[in-house]
JSON list of N, CA and C in Angstrom, two decimals:
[
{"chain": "A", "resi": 1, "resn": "UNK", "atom": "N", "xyz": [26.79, -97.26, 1.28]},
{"chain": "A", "resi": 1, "resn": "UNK", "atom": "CA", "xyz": [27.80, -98.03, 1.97]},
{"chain": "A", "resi": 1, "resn": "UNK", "atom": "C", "xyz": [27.79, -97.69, 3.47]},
{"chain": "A", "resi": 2, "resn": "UNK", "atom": "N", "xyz": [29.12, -97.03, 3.77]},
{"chain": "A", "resi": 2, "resn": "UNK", "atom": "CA", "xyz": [28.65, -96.56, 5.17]},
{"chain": "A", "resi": 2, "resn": "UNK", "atom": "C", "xyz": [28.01, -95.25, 5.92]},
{"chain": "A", "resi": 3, "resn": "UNK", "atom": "N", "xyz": [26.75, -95.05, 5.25]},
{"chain": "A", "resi": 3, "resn": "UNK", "atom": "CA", "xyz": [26.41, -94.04, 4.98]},
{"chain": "A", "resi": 3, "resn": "UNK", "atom": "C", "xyz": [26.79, -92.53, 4.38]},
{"chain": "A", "resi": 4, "resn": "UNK", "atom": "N", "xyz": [27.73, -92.75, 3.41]},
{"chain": "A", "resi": 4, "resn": "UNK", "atom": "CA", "xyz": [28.42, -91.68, 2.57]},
{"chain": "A", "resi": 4, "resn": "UNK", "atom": "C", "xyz": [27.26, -91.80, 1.62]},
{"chain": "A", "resi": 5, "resn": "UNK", "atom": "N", "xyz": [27.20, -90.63, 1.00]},
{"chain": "A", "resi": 5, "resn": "UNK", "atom": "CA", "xyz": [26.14, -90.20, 0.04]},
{"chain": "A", "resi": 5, "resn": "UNK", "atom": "C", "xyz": [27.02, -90.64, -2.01]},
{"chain": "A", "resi": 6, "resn": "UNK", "atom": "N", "xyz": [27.92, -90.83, -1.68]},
{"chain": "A", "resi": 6, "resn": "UNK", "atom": "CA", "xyz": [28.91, -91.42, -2.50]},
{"chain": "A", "resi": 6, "resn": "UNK", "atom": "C", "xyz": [29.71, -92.39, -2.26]},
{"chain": "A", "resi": 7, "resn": "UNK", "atom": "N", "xyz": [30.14, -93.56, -2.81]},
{"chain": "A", "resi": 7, "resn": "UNK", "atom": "CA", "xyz": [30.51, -94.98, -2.64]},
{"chain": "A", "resi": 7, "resn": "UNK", "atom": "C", "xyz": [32.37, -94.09, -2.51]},
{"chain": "A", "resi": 8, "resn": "UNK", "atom": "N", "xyz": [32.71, -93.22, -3.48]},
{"chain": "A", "resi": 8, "resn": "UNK", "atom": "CA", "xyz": [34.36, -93.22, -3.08]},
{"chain": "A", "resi": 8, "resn": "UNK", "atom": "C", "xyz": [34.55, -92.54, -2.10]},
{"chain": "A", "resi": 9, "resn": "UNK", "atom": "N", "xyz": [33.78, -92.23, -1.32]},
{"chain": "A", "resi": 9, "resn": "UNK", "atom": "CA", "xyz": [34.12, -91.60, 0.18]},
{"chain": "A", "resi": 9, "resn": "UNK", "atom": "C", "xyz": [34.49, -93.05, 0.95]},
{"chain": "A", "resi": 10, "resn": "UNK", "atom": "N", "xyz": [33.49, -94.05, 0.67]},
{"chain": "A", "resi": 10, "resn": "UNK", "atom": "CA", "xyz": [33.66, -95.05, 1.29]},
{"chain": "A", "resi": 10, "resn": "UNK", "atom": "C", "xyz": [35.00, -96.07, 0.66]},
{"chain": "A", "resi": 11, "resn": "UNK", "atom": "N", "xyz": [35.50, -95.68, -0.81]},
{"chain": "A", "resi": 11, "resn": "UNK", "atom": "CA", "xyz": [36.24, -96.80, -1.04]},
{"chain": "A", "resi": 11, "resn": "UNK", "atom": "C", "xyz": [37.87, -95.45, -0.53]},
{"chain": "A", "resi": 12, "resn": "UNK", "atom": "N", "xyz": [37.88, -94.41, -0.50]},
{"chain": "A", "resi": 12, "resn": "UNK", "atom": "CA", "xyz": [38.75, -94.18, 0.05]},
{"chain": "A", "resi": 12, "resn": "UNK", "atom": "C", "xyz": [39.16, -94.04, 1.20]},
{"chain": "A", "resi": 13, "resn": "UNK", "atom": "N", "xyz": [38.18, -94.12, 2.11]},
{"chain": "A", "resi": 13, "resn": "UNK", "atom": "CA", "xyz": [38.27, -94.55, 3.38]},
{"chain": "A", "resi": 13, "resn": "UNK", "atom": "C", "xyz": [38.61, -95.97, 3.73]},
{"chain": "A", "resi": 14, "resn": "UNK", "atom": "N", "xyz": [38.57, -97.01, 2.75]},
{"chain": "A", "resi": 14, "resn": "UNK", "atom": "CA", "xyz": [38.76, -98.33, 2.93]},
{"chain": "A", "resi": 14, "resn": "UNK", "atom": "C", "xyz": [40.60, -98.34, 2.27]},
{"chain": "A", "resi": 15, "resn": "UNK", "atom": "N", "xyz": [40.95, -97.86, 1.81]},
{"chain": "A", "resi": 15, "resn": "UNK", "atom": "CA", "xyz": [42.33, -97.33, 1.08]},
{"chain": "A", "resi": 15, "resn": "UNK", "atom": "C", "xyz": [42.82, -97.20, 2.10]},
{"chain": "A", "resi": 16, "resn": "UNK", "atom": "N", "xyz": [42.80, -96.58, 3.05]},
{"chain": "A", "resi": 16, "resn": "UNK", "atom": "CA", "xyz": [43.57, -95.46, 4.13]},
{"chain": "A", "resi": 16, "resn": "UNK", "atom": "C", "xyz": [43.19, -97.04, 5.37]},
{"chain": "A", "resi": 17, "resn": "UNK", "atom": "N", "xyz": [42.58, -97.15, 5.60]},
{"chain": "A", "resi": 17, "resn": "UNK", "atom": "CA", "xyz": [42.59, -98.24, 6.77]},
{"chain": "A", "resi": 17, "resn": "UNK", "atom": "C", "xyz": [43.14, -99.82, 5.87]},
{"chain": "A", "resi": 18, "resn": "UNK", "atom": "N", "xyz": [43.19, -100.03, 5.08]},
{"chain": "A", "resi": 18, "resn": "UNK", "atom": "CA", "xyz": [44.16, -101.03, 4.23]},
{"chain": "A", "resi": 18, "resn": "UNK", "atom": "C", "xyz": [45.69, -100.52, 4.91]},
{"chain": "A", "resi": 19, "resn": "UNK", "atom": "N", "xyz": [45.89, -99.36, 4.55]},
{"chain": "A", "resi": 19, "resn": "UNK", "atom": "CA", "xyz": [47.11, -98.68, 4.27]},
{"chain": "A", "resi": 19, "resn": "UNK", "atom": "C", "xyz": [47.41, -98.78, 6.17]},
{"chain": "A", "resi": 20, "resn": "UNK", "atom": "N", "xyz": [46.61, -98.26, 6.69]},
{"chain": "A", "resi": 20, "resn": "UNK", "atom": "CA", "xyz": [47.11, -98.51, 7.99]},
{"chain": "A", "resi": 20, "resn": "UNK", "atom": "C", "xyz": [47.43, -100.08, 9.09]},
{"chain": "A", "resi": 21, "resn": "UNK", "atom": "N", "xyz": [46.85, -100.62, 8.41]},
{"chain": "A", "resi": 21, "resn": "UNK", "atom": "CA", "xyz": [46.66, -102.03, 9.06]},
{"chain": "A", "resi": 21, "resn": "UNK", "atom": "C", "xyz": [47.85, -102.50, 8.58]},
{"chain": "A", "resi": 22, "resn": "UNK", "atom": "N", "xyz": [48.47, -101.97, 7.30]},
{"chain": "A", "resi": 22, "resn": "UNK", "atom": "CA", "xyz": [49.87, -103.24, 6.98]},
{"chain": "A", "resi": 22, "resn": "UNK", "atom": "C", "xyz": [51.12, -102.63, 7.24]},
{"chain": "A", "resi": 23, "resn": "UNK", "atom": "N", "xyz": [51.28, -101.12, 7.94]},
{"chain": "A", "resi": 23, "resn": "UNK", "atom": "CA", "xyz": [52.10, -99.96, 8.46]},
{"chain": "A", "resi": 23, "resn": "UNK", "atom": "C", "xyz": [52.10, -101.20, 9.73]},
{"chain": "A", "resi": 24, "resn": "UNK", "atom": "N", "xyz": [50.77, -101.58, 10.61]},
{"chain": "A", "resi": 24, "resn": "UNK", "atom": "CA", "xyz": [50.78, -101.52, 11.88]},
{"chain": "A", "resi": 24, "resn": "UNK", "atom": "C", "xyz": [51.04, -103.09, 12.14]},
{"chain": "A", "resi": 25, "resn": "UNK", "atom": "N", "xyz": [51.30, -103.82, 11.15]},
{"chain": "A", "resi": 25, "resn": "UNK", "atom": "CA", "xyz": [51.83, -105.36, 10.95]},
{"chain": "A", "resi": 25, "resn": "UNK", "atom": "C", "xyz": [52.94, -105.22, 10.82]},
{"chain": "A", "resi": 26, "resn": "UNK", "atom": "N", "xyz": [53.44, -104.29, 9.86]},
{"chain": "A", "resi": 26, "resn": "UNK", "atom": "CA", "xyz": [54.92, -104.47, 9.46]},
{"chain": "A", "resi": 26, "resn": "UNK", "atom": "C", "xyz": [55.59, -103.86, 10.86]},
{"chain": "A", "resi": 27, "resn": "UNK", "atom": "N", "xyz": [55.13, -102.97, 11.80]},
{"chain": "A", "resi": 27, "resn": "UNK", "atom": "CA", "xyz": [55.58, -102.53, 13.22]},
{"chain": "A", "resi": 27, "resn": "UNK", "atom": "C", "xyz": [55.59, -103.86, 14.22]},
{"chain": "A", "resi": 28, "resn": "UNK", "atom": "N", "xyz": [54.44, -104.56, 13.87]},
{"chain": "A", "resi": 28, "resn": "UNK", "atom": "CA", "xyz": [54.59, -106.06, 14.99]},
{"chain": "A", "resi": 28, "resn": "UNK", "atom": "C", "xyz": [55.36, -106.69, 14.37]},
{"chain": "A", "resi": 29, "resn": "UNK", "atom": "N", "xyz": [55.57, -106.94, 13.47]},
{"chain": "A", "resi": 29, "resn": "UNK", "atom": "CA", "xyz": [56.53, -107.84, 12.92]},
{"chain": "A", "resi": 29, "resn": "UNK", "atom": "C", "xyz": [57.84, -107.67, 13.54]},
{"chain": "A", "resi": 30, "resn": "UNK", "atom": "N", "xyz": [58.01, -106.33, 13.07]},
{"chain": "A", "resi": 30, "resn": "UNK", "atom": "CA", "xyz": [59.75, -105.80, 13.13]},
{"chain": "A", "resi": 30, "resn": "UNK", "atom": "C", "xyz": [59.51, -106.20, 14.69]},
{"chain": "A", "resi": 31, "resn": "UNK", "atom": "N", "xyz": [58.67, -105.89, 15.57]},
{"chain": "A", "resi": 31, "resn": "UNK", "atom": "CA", "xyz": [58.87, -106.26, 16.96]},
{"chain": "A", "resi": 31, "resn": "UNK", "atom": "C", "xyz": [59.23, -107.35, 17.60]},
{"chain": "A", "resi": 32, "resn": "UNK", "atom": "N", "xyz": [58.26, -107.86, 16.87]},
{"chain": "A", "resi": 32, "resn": "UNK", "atom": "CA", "xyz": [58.71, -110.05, 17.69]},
{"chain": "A", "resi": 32, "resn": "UNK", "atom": "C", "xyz": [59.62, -110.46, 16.87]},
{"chain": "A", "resi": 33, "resn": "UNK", "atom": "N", "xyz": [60.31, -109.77, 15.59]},
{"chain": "A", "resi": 33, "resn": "UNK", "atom": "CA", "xyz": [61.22, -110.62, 15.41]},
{"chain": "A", "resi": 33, "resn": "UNK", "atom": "C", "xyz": [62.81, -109.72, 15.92]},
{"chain": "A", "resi": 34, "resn": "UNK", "atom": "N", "xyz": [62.64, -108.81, 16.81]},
{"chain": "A", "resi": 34, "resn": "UNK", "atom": "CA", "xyz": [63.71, -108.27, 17.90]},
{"chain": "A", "resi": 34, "resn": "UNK", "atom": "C", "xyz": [63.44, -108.87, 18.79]},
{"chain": "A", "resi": 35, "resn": "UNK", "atom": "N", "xyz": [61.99, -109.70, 19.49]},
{"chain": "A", "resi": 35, "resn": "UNK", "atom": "CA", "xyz": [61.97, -110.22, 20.42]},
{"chain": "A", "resi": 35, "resn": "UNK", "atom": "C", "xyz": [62.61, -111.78, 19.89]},
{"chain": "A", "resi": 36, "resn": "UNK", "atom": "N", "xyz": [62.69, -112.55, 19.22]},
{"chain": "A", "resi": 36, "resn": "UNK", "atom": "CA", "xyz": [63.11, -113.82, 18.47]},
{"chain": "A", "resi": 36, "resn": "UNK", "atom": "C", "xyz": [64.77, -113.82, 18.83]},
{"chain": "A", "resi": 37, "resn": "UNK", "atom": "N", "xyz": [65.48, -112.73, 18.65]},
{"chain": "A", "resi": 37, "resn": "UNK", "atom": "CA", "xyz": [66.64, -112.83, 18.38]},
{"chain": "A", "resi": 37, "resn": "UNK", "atom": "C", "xyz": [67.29, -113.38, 19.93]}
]
């Protein structure tokens, strides 16, 4: 995969950046919709 010598290095690394990307949506969100009001 991405050069891990094992695929769950790579699928838990894909876990953790899932996990961060919808932390860092749900932060824009909450933002423009304080900017909306």
């Amino acid at each position: 995969m991405l050069g891990h010598a094992d695929t769950s290095v790579t699928k838990h690394y894909a876990r953790v950046l899932d996990q961060n990307i919808l932390k860092d949506m749900q932060k824009v969100n909450s933002c423009l919709s304080e900017l909306a009001i």
